[in-house]
mmCIF file of N, CA and C in Angstrom:
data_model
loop_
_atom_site.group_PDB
_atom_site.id
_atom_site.type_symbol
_atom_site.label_atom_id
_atom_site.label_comp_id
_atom_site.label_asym_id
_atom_site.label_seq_id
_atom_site.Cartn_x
_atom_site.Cartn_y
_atom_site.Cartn_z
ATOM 1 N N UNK H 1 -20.873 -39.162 3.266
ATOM 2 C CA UNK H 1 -20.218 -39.022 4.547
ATOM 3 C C UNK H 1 -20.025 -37.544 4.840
ATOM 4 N N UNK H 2 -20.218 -37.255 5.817
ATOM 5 C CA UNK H 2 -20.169 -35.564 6.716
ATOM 6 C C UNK H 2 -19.829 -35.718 7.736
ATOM 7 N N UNK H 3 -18.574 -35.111 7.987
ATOM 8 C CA UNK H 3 -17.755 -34.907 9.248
ATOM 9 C C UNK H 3 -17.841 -32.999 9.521
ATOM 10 N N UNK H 4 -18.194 -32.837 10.512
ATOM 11 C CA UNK H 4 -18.329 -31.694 11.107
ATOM 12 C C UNK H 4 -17.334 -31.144 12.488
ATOM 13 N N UNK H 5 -16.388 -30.391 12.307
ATOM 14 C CA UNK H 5 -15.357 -29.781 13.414
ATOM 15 C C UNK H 5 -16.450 -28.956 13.888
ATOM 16 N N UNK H 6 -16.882 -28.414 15.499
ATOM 17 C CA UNK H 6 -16.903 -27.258 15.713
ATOM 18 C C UNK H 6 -15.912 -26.687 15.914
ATOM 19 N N UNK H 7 -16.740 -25.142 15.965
ATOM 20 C CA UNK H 7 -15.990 -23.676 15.622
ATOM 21 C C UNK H 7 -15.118 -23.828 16.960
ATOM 22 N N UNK H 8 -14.104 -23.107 16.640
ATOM 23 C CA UNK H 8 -12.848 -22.860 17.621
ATOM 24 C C UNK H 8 -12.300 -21.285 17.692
ATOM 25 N N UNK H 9 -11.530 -20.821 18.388
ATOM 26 C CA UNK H 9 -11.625 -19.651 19.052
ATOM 27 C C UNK H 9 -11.123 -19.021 17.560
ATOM 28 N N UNK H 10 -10.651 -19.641 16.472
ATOM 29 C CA UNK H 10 -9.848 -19.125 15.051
ATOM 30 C C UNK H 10 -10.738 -18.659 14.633
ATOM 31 N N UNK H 11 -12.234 -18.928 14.432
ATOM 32 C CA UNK H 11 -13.642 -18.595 13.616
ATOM 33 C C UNK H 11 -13.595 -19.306 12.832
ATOM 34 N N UNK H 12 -13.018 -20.502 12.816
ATOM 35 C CA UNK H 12 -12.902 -21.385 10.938
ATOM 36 C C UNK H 12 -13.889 -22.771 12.075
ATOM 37 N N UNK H 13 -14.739 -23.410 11.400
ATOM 38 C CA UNK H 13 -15.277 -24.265 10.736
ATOM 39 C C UNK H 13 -15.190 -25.428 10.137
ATOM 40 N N UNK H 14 -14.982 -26.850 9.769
ATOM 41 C CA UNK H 14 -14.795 -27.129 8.604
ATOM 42 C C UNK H 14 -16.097 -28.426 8.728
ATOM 43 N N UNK H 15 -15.934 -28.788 7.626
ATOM 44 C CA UNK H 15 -17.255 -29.622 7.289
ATOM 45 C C UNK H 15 -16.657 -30.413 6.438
ATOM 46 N N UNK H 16 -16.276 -31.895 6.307
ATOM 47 C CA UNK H 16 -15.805 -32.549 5.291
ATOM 48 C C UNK H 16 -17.510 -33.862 4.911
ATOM 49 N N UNK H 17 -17.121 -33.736 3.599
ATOM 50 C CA UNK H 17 -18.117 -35.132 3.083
ATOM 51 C C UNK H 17 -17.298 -35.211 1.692
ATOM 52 N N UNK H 18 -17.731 -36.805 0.970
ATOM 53 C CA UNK H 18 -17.480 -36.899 0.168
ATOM 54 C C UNK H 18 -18.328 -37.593 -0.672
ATOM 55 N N UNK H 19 -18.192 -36.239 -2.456
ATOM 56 C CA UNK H 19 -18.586 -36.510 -3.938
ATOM 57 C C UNK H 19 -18.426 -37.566 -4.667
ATOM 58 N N UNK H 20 -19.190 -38.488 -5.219
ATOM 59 C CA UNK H 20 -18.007 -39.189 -6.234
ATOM 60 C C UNK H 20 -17.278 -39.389 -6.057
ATOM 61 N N UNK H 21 -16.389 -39.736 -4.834
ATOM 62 C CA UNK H 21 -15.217 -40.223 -4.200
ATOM 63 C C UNK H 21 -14.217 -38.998 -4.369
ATOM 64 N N UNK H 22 -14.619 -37.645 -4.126
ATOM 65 C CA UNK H 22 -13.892 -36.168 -4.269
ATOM 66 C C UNK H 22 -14.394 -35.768 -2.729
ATOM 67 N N UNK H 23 -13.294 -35.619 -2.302
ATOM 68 C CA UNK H 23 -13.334 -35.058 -1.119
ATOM 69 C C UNK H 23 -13.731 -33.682 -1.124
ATOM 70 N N UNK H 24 -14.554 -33.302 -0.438
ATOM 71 C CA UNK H 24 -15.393 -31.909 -0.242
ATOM 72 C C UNK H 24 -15.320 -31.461 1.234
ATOM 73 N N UNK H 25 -13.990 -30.136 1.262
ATOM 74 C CA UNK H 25 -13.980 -29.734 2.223
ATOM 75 C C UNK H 25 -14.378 -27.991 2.282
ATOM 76 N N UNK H 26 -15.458 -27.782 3.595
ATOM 77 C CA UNK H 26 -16.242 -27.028 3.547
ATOM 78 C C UNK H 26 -15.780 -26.062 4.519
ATOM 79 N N UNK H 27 -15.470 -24.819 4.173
ATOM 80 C CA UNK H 27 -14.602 -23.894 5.016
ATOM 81 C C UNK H 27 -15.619 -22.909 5.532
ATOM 82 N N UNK H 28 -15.385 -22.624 6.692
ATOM 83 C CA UNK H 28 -16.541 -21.551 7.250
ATOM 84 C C UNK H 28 -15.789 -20.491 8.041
ATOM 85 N N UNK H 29 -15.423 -19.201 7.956
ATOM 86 C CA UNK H 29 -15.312 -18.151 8.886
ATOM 87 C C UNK H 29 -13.590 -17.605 8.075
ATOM 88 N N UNK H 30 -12.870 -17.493 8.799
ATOM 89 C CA UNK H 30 -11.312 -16.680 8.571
ATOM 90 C C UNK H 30 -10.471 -18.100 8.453
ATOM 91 N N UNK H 31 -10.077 -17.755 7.245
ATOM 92 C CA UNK H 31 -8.796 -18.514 6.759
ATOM 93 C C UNK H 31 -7.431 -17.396 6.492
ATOM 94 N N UNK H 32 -6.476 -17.749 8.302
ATOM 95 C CA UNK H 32 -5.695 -17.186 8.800
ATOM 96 C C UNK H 32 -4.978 -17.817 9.244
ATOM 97 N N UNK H 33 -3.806 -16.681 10.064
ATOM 98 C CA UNK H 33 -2.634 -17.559 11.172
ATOM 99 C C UNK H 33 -3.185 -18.824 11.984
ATOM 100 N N UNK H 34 -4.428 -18.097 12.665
ATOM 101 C CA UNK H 34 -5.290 -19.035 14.073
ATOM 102 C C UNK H 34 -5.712 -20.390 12.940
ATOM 103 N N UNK H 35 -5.732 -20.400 11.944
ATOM 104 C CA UNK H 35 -6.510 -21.722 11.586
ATOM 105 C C UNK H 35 -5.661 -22.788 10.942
ATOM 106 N N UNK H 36 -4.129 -22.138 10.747
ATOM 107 C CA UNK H 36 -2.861 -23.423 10.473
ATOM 108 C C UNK H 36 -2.888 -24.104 11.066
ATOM 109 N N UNK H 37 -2.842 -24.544 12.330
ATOM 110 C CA UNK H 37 -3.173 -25.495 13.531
ATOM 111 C C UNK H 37 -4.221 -26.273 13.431
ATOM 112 N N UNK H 38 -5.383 -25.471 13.581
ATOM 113 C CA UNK H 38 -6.458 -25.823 13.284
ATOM 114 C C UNK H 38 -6.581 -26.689 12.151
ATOM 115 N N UNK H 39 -6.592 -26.520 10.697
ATOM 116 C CA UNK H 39 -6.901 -27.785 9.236
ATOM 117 C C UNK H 39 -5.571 -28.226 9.643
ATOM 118 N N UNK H 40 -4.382 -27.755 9.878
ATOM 119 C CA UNK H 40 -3.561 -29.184 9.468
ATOM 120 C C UNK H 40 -3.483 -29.945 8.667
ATOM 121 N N UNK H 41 -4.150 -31.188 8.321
ATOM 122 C CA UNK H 41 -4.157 -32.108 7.220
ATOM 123 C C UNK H 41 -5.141 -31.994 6.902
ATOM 124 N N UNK H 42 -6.123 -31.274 7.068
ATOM 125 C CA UNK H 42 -7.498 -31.737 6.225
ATOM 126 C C UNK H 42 -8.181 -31.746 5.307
ATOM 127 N N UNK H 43 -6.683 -30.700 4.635
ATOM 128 C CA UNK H 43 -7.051 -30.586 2.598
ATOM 129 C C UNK H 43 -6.515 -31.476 2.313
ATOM 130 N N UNK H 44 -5.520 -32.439 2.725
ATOM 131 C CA UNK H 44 -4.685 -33.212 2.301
ATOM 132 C C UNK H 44 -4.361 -34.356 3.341
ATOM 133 N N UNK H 45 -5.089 -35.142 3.846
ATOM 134 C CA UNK H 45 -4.829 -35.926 4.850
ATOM 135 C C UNK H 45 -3.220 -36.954 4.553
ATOM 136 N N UNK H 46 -2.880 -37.370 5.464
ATOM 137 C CA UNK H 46 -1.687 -37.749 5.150
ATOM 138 C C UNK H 46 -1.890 -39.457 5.171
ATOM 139 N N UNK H 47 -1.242 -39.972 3.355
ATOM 140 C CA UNK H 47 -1.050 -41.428 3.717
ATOM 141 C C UNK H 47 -2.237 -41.758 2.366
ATOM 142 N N UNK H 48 -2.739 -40.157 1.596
ATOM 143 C CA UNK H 48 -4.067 -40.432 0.778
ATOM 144 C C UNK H 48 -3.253 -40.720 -0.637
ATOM 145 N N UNK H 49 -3.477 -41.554 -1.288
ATOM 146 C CA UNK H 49 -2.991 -41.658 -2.491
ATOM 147 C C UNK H 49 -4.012 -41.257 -3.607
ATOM 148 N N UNK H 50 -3.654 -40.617 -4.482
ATOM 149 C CA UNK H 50 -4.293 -39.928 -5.452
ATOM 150 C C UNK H 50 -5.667 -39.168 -5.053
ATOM 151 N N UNK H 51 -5.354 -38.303 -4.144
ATOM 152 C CA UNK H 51 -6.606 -37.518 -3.507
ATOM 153 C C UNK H 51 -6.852 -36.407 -4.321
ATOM 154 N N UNK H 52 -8.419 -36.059 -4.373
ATOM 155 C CA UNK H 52 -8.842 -35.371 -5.218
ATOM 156 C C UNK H 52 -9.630 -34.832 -4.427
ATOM 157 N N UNK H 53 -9.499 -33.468 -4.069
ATOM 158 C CA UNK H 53 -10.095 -32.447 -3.141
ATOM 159 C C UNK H 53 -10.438 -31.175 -3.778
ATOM 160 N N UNK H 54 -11.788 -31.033 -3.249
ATOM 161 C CA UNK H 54 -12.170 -29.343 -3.256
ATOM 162 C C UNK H 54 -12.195 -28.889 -2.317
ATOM 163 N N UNK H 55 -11.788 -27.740 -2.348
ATOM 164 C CA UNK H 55 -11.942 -26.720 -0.824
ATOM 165 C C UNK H 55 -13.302 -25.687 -1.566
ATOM 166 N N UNK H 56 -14.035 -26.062 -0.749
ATOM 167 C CA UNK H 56 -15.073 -25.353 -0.574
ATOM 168 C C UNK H 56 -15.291 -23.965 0.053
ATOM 169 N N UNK H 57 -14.893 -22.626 -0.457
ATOM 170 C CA UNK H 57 -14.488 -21.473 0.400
ATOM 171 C C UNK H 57 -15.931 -20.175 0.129
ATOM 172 N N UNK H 58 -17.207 -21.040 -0.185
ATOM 173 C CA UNK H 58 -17.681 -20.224 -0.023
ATOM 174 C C UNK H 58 -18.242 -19.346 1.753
ATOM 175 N N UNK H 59 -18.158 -19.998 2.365
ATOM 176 C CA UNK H 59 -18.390 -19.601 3.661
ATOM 177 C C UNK H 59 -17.083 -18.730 4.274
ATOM 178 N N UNK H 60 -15.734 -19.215 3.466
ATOM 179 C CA UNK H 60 -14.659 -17.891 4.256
ATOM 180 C C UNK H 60 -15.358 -16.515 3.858
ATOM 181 N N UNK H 61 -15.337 -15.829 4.924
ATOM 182 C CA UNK H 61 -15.116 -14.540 5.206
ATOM 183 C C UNK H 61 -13.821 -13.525 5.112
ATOM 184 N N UNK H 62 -12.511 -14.213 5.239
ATOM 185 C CA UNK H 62 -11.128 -13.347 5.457
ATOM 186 C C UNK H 62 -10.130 -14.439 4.819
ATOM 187 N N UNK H 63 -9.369 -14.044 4.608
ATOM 188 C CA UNK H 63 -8.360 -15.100 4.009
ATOM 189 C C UNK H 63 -7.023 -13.672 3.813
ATOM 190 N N UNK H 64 -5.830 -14.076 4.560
ATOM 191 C CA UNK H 64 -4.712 -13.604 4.766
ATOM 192 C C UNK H 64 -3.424 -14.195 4.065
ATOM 193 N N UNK H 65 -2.018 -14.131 4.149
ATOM 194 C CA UNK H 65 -1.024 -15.298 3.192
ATOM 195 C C UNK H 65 -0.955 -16.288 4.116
ATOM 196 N N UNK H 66 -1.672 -16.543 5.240
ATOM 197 C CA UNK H 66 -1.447 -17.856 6.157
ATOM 198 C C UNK H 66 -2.133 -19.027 5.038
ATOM 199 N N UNK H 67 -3.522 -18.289 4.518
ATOM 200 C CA UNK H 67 -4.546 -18.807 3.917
ATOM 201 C C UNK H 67 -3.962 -19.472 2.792
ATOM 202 N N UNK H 68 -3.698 -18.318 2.008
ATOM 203 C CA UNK H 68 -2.593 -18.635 0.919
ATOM 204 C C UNK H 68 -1.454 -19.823 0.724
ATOM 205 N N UNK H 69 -0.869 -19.928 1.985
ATOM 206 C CA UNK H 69 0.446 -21.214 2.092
ATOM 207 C C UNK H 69 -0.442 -22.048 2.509
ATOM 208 N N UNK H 70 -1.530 -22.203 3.593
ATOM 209 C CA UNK H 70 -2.134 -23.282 3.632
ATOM 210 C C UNK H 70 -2.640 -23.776 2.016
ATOM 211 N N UNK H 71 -3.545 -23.180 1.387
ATOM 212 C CA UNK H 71 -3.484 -24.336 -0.418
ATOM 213 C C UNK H 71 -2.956 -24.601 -0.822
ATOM 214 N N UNK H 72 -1.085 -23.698 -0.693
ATOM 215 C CA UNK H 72 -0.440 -24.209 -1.933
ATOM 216 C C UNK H 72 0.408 -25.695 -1.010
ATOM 217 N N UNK H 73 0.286 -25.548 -0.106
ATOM 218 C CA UNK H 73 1.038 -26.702 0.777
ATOM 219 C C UNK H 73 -0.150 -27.638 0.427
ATOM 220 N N UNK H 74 -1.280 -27.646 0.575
ATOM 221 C CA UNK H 74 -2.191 -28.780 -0.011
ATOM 222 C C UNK H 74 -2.367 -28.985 -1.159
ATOM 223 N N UNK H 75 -2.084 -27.880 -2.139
ATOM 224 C CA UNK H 75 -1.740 -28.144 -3.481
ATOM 225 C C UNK H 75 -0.980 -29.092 -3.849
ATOM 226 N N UNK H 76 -0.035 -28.800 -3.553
ATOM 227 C CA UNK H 76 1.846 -29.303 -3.708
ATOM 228 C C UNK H 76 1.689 -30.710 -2.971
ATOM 229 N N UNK H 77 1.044 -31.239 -1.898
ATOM 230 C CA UNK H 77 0.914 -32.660 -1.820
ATOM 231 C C UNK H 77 0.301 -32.766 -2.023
ATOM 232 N N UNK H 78 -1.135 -32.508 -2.395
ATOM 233 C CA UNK H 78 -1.725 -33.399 -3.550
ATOM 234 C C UNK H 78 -1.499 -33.794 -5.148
ATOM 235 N N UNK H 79 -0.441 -32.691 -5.462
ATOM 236 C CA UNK H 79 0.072 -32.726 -6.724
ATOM 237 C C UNK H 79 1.342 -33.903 -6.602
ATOM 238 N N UNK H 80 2.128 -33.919 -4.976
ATOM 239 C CA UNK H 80 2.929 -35.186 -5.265
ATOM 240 C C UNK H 80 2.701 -36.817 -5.337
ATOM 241 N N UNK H 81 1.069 -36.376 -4.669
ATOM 242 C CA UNK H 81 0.637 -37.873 -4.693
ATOM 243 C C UNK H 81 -0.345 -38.179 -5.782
ATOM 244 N N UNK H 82 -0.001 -37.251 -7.050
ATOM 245 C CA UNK H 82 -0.864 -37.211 -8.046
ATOM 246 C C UNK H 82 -2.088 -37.005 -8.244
ATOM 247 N N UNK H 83 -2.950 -36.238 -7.276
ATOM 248 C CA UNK H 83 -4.025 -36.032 -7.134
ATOM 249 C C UNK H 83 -4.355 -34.596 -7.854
ATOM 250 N N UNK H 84 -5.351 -33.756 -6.673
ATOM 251 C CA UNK H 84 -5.406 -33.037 -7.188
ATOM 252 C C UNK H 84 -6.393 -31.871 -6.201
ATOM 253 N N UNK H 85 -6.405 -30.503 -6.215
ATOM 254 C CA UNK H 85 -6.854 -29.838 -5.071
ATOM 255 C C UNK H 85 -7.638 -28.699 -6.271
ATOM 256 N N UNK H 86 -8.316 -28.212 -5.742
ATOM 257 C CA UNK H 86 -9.662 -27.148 -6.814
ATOM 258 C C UNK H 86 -10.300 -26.957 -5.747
ATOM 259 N N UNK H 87 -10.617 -24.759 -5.758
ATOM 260 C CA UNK H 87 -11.559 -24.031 -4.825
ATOM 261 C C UNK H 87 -12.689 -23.998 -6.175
ATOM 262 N N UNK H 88 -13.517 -23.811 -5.012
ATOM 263 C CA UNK H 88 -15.459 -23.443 -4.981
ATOM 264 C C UNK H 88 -15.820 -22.230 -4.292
ATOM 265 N N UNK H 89 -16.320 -21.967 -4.951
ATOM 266 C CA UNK H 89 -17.555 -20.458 -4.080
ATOM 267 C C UNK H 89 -16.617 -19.642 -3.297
ATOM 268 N N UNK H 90 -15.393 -18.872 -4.028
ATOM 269 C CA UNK H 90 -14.427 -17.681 -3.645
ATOM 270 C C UNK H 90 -15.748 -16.396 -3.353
ATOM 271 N N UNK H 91 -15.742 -15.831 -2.213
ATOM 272 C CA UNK H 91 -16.425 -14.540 -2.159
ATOM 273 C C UNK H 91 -15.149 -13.863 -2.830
ATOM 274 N N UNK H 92 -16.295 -12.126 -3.801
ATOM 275 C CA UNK H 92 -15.177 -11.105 -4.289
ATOM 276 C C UNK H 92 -14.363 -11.196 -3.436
ATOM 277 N N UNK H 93 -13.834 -10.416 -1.988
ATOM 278 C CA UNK H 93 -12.691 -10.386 -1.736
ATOM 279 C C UNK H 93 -11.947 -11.437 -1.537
ATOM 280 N N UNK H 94 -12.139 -12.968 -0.940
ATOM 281 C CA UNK H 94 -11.318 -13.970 -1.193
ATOM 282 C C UNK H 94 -10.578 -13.945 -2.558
ATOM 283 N N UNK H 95 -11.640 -14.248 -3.637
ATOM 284 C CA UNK H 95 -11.354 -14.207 -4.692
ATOM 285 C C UNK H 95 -10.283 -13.550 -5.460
ATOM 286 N N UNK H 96 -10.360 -12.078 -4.988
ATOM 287 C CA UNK H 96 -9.478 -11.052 -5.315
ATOM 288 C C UNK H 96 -8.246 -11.062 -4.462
ATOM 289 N N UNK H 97 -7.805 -11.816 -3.622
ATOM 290 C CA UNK H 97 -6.571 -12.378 -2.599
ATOM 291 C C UNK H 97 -6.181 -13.423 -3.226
ATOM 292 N N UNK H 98 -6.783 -14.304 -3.981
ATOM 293 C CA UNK H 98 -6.366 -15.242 -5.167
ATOM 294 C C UNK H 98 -5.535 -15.059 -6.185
ATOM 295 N N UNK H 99 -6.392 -14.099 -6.531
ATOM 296 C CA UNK H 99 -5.729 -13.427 -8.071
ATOM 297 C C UNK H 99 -4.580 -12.522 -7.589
ATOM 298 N N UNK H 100 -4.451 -11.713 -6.400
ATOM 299 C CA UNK H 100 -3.596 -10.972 -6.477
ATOM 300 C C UNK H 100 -2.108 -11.723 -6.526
ATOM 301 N N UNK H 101 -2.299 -12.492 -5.968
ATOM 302 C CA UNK H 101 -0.778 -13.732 -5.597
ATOM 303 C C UNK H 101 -0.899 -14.543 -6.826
ATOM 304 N N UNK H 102 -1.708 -14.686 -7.652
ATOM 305 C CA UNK H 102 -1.519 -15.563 -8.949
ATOM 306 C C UNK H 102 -2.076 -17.330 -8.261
ATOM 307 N N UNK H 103 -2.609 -17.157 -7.477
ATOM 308 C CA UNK H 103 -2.898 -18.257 -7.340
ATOM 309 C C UNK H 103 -4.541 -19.453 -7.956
ATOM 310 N N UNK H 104 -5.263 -18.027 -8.059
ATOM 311 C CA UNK H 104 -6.102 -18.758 -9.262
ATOM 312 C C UNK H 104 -5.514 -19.170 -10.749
ATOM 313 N N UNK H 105 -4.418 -19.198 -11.248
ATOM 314 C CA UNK H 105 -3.782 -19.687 -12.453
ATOM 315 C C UNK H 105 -3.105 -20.848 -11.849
ATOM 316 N N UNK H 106 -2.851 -20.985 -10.549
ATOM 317 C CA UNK H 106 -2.077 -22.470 -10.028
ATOM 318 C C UNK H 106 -3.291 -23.984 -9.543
ATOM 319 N N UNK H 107 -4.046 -22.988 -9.086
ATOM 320 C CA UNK H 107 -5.303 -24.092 -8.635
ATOM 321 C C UNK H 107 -6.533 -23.685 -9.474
ATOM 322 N N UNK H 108 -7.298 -24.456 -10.053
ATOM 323 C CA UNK H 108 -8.450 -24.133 -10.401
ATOM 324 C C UNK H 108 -9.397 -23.232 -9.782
ATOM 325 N N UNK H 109 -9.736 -22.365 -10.135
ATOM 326 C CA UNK H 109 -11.252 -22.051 -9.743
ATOM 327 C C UNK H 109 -12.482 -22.398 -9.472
ATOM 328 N N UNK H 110 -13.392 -22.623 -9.190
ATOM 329 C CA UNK H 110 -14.236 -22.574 -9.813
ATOM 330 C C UNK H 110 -15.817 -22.064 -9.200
ATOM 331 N N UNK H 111 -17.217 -21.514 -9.909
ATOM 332 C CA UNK H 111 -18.251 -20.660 -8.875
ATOM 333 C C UNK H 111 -18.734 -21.416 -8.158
ATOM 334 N N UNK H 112 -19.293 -23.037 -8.945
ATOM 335 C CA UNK H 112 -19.849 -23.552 -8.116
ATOM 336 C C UNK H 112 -19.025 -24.917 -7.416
ATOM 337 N N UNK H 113 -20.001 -25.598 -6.406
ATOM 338 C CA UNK H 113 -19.277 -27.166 -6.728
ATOM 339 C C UNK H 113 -19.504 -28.064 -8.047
ATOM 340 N N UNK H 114 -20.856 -27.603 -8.339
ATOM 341 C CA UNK H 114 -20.893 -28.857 -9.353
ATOM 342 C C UNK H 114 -20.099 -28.755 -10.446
ATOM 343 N N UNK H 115 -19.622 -27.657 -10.721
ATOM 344 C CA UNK H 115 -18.454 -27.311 -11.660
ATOM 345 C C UNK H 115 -17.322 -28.091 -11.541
ATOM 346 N N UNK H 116 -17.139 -27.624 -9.685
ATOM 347 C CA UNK H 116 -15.604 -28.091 -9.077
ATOM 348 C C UNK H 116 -15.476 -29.454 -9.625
ATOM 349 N N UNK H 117 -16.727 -30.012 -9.575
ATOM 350 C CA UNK H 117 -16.703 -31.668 -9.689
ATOM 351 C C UNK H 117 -16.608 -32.039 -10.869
ATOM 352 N N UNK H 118 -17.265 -31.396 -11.905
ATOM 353 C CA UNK H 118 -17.230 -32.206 -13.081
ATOM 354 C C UNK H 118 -16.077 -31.803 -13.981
ATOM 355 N N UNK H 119 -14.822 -30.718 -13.702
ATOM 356 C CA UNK H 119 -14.008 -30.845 -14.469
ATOM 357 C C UNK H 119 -12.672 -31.362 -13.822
#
């Protein structure tokens, strides 16, 4: 399954399908203020019991602390509904906006998807 948003005036993107019953969400452009509105629920749809999501961030370009509270808020409910949330394909500077906040030690990492998936 592939669900496709077009682009909106934020520059974000998203592309959802699903792995092995792992939700695979596919981020494209600035993960910012303009795009809280924008995903809303879509790392974490509401009503999912034991959801198991990757955010797919190789296509962000920018990522700000909007970016930042958006995962850990999809973190944190997917962690209450026992699931579970893991990034894919961090570009260096995403990547390095990760680590600076400690947030690659809270959510998994990981380079690729097929990684994301199999651990």
């Amino acid at each position: 399954m592939t669900d496709t948003q077009p682009q909106h005036p934020s520059h974000l993107s998203v592309r959802r399908s699903t792995v092995d019953g792992v939700r695979v969400v596919a981020l494209h452009g600035e993960l910012d203020h303009a795009a809280r509105a924008e995903l809303g629920d879509v790392l974490h749809p509401p009503g999912a019991e034991s959801p198991r999501t990757v955010a797919d961030l190789t296509g962000v370009t920018f990522m700000d602390s909007s970016g930042i509270n958006i995962l850990i808020a999809a973190h944190r409910a997917a962690a209450e509904s026992e699931g579970w949330l893991r990034i894919t394909g961090a570009r260096p500077s995403v990547l390095r906006v990760l680590q600076l906040v400690g947030l690659d030690q809270v959510i998994p990492c990981f380079d690729t998807l097929p990684q994301a998936l199999e651990n």
